[in-house]
GROMACS .gro file of C-alpha atoms in nm:
model
  218
    1ARG     CA    1   6.843 -10.038   6.220
    2ILE     CA    2   6.684  -9.717   6.201
    3SER     CA    3   6.899  -9.419   6.295
    4GLY     CA    4   6.795  -9.070   6.366
    5LYS     CA    5   6.942  -8.954   6.021
    6MET     CA    6   6.653  -9.144   5.826
    7ASP     CA    7   6.334  -8.982   5.738
    8THR     CA    8   6.111  -9.220   5.922
    9ALA     CA    9   5.811  -9.050   5.797
   10VAL     CA   10   5.881  -9.118   5.450
   11VAL     CA   11   5.962  -9.487   5.555
   12ALA     CA   12   5.619  -9.506   5.729
   13GLU     CA   13   5.449  -9.337   5.427
   14ARG     CA   14   5.571  -9.605   5.198
   15LEU     CA   15   5.491  -9.906   5.416
   16LEU     CA   16   5.148  -9.770   5.473
   17CYS     CA   17   5.083  -9.706   5.085
   18ILE     CA   18   5.224 -10.063   4.993
   19THR     CA   19   5.075 -10.261   5.265
   20GLY     CA   20   4.744 -10.083   5.182
   21GLU     CA   21   4.739 -10.215   4.866
   22ASP     CA   22   4.743  -9.843   4.700
   23SER     CA   23   4.846  -9.778   4.367
   24VAL     CA   24   5.244  -9.629   4.357
   25THR     CA   25   5.442  -9.502   4.063
   26ILE     CA   26   5.811  -9.648   4.019
   27ASP     CA   27   6.049  -9.472   3.817
   28ARG     CA   28   6.246  -9.696   3.571
   29LYS     CA   29   6.572  -9.664   3.421
   30PHE     CA   30   6.545  -9.578   3.042
   31THR     CA   31   6.191  -9.630   3.031
   32ASP     CA   32   5.853  -9.512   3.155
   33ALA     CA   33   5.759  -9.484   3.516
   34TRP     CA   34   5.538  -9.755   3.629
   35THR     CA   35   5.219  -9.743   3.803
   36GLY     CA   36   5.016 -10.019   3.966
   37LYS     CA   37   4.938 -10.202   4.264
   38LEU     CA   38   5.247 -10.388   4.453
   39ASP     CA   39   5.156 -10.727   4.558
   40THR     CA   40   5.433 -10.739   4.816
   41ARG     CA   41   5.499 -10.871   5.200
   42PHE     CA   42   5.774 -10.726   5.392
   43LEU     CA   43   5.951 -10.940   5.619
   44LEU     CA   44   6.173 -10.771   5.873
   45ILE     CA   45   6.416 -10.967   6.102
   46SER     CA   46   6.594 -10.786   6.423
   47ASN     CA   47   6.689 -10.819   6.762
   48GLU     CA   48   6.482 -10.495   6.859
   49LEU     CA   49   6.158 -10.362   6.754
   50PRO     CA   50   6.149 -10.073   6.475
   51ARG     CA   51   6.059  -9.747   6.581
   52ILE     CA   52   5.872  -9.587   6.301
   53ALA     CA   53   5.698  -9.289   6.370
   54ASP     CA   54   5.327  -9.316   6.289
   55ALA     CA   55   5.104  -9.054   6.499
   56SER     CA   56   4.767  -9.249   6.352
   57GLY     CA   57   4.894  -9.574   6.486
   58ALA     CA   58   4.788  -9.773   6.184
   59LEU     CA   59   5.124  -9.923   6.090
   60PRO     CA   60   5.150 -10.153   6.382
   61SER     CA   61   4.793 -10.340   6.326
   62ARG     CA   62   4.930 -10.448   5.988
   63PHE     CA   63   5.246 -10.638   6.138
   64ILE     CA   64   5.234 -10.994   6.229
   65VAL     CA   65   5.495 -11.028   6.491
   66LEU     CA   66   5.677 -11.351   6.596
   67ILE     CA   67   5.866 -11.364   6.898
   68LEU     CA   68   6.186 -11.578   6.887
   69THR     CA   69   6.329 -11.656   7.235
   70ASN     CA   70   6.577 -11.931   7.152
   71SER     CA   71   6.912 -11.855   7.045
   72PHE     CA   72   7.183 -12.119   6.915
   73PHE     CA   73   7.474 -11.877   6.918
   74GLY     CA   74   7.790 -12.133   7.014
   75LYS     CA   75   7.558 -12.425   6.976
   76GLU     CA   76   7.487 -12.446   6.597
   77ASP     CA   77   7.380 -12.769   6.459
   78ARG     CA   78   7.590 -12.792   6.155
   79SER     CA   79   7.412 -13.110   6.044
   80LEU     CA   80   7.064 -12.931   6.050
   81THR     CA   81   7.019 -12.958   5.665
   82MET     CA   82   7.059 -13.296   5.640
   83ARG     CA   83   6.820 -13.384   5.910
   84LEU     CA   84   6.563 -13.176   5.734
   85MET     CA   85   6.636 -13.328   5.407
   86ALA     CA   86   6.541 -13.647   5.571
   87GLU     CA   87   6.186 -13.488   5.705
   88ARG     CA   88   6.092 -13.315   5.362
   89SER     CA   89   5.764 -13.510   5.310
   90PRO     CA   90   5.624 -13.432   5.682
   91ILE     CA   91   5.747 -13.074   5.643
   92LEU     CA   92   5.572 -13.018   5.306
   93ASN     CA   93   5.266 -13.181   5.444
   94TRP     CA   94   5.260 -12.940   5.733
   95ALA     CA   95   5.307 -12.608   5.498
   96ILE     CA   96   5.010 -12.765   5.288
   97GLU     CA   97   4.803 -12.791   5.579
   98GLY     CA   98   4.855 -12.446   5.694
   99TYR     CA   99   4.857 -12.305   5.353
  100ARG     CA  100   4.514 -12.488   5.351
  101ARG     CA  101   4.398 -12.315   5.678
  102LEU     CA  102   4.519 -11.993   5.586
  103SER     CA  103   4.328 -11.995   5.272
  104GLU     CA  104   4.016 -12.085   5.449
  105ARG     CA  105   4.034 -11.812   5.685
  106GLY     CA  106   4.168 -11.531   5.466
  107TYR     CA  107   4.429 -11.375   5.686
  108PHE     CA  108   4.707 -11.445   5.946
  109LEU     CA  109   4.648 -11.459   6.333
  110GLN     CA  110   4.847 -11.243   6.552
  111PRO     CA  111   5.006 -11.480   6.799
  112ALA     CA  112   4.884 -11.418   7.181
  113SER     CA  113   5.252 -11.447   7.261
  114ALA     CA  114   5.332 -11.121   7.085
  115GLN     CA  115   5.036 -10.929   7.222
  116ASP     CA  116   5.335 -10.704   7.451
  117ALA     CA  117   5.556 -10.668   7.151
  118ILE     CA  118   5.237 -10.507   6.956
  119ARG     CA  119   5.176 -10.286   7.235
  120ASP     CA  120   5.526 -10.174   7.251
  121LEU     CA  121   5.549 -10.112   6.857
  122GLU     CA  122   5.247  -9.901   6.880
  123ASP     CA  123   5.369  -9.684   7.173
  124LEU     CA  124   5.730  -9.670   6.996
  125GLY     CA  125   5.561  -9.536   6.667
  126SER     CA  126   5.274  -9.312   6.836
  127PRO     CA  127   5.359  -9.205   7.193
  128ILE     CA  128   5.031  -9.003   7.171
  129ALA     CA  129   4.826  -9.288   7.160
  130ALA     CA  130   5.018  -9.454   7.442
  131PHE     CA  131   4.934  -9.117   7.633
  132LEU     CA  132   4.572  -9.135   7.558
  133ARG     CA  133   4.570  -9.514   7.698
  134GLU     CA  134   4.720  -9.412   8.027
  135ARG     CA  135   4.607  -9.066   8.133
  136CYS     CA  136   4.284  -9.004   7.962
  137VAL     CA  137   3.903  -9.146   7.885
  138VAL     CA  138   3.808  -9.145   7.540
  139GLU     CA  139   3.393  -9.121   7.510
  140PRO     CA  140   3.124  -8.920   7.418
  141GLY     CA  141   3.039  -8.640   7.653
  142ARG     CA  142   3.379  -8.576   7.773
  143ASN     CA  143   3.573  -8.239   7.755
  144VAL     CA  144   3.902  -8.110   7.861
  145GLN     CA  145   4.033  -7.771   7.797
  146VAL     CA  146   4.298  -7.747   7.527
  147SER     CA  147   4.558  -7.594   7.754
  148GLU     CA  148   4.527  -7.853   8.028
  149LEU     CA  149   4.557  -8.155   7.792
  150PHE     CA  150   4.851  -8.006   7.659
  151ARG     CA  151   5.014  -7.945   7.996
  152GLU     CA  152   4.935  -8.311   8.123
  153TRP     CA  153   5.093  -8.430   7.771
  154GLY     CA  154   5.420  -8.223   7.880
  155THR     CA  155   5.417  -8.382   8.232
  156TRP     CA  156   5.382  -8.731   8.070
  157CYS     CA  157   5.665  -8.677   7.823
  158ALA     CA  158   5.883  -8.597   8.111
  159THR     CA  159   5.803  -8.906   8.309
  160GLN     CA  160   5.858  -9.120   7.989
  161GLY     CA  161   6.212  -8.940   7.934
  162ARG     CA  162   6.101  -8.776   7.613
  163SER     CA  163   6.321  -8.496   7.493
  164GLY     CA  164   6.031  -8.277   7.350
  165LYS     CA  165   5.673  -8.230   7.372
  166GLY     CA  166   5.642  -8.027   7.025
  167THR     CA  167   5.426  -7.770   7.009
  168LEU     CA  168   5.042  -7.706   7.083
  169GLN     CA  169   4.996  -7.736   6.711
  170SER     CA  170   5.193  -8.049   6.628
  171PHE     CA  171   5.036  -8.226   6.959
  172GLY     CA  172   4.645  -8.124   6.813
  173ARG     CA  173   4.753  -8.278   6.478
  174ASP     CA  174   4.890  -8.587   6.633
  175LEU     CA  175   4.581  -8.606   6.880
  176ARG     CA  176   4.353  -8.609   6.607
  177ALA     CA  177   4.561  -8.860   6.380
  178VAL     CA  178   4.484  -9.130   6.669
  179LYS     CA  179   4.114  -8.988   6.721
  180PRO     CA  180   3.970  -8.862   6.425
  181GLY     CA  181   3.634  -8.773   6.576
  182LEU     CA  182   3.758  -8.526   6.832
  183LYS     CA  183   3.608  -8.205   6.802
  184ILE     CA  184   3.714  -7.836   6.912
  185THR     CA  185   3.459  -7.619   7.104
  186ASN     CA  186   3.475  -7.283   7.250
  187PRO     CA  187   3.247  -7.277   7.522
  188ARG     CA  188   3.251  -6.951   7.726
  189LEU     CA  189   3.371  -6.950   8.098
  190ASP     CA  190   3.362  -6.625   8.333
  191GLY     CA  191   3.286  -6.432   7.994
  192ALA     CA  192   3.575  -6.579   7.790
  193GLN     CA  193   3.593  -6.853   7.534
  194ILE     CA  194   3.801  -7.129   7.608
  195ARG     CA  195   3.898  -7.387   7.381
  196HIS     CA  196   3.805  -7.743   7.444
  197TYR     CA  197   3.841  -8.098   7.320
  198GLU     CA  198   3.516  -8.269   7.296
  199GLY     CA  199   3.532  -8.679   7.336
  200VAL     CA  200   3.818  -8.685   7.575
  201ALA     CA  201   3.916  -8.618   7.929
  202LEU     CA  202   4.184  -8.673   8.174
  203VAL     CA  203   4.135  -8.965   8.402
  204GLU     CA  204   4.129  -8.775   8.714
  205SER     CA  205   3.877  -8.527   8.589
  206ALA     CA  206   3.688  -8.839   8.450
  207ARG     CA  207   3.672  -8.985   8.802
  208SER     CA  208   3.546  -8.657   8.958
  209TYR     CA  209   3.282  -8.634   8.698
  210GLN     CA  210   3.190  -8.984   8.794
  211LEU     CA  211   3.146  -8.910   9.177
  212ASP     CA  212   2.970  -8.612   9.101
  213GLN     CA  213   2.695  -8.801   8.903
  214ARG     CA  214   2.696  -9.054   9.206
  215ASP     CA  215   2.603  -8.771   9.461
  216ASP     CA  216   2.355  -8.601   9.222
  217TRP     CA  217   2.166  -8.951   9.184
  218ARG     CA  218   2.179  -8.984   9.588
   0.00000   0.00000   0.00000
């Protein structure tokens, strides 16, 4: 379990670094530090999805999630080892065939049965990504005032039961972590410069824009 006392930013950084196959430096007792790439795969087993903060949303894409729905609590098969031993040859052939398919493909496939869990994992790690998906349209040609988008973010946080929306600056940092291509412009409105995000708009504003475009075409 990941408690509130744990620095989840450090956890996310280490996981991203190692799974991204970056070089890492590891201190060793009584000898020099070691630097290199770790050929490591992590196996996490839990009754609940881990909540590891990662505003960019990159970390969930590196998980292969398997959902286990059957519980054997109270109905344990204490003869399972002996029954599996009797099936050693078929199990080995099954494993070899799976390894062959994996080698030919070059990567693991994410089971379709875990798509909902992947989405929950993304939302737990990057609420800003969930906000963009639910309340915004991200595409070229769209724009929204920085203050308006931040105000909508605060409203969304309240409906989700989130304790704090952060600051305008932290919101902008996390927003660009999810969508690096977003830009800030300062067009003049009524003689004053108003900061806008380019490349994103609120859903309702986008709908109004589409209706206006239809009216102009008519």
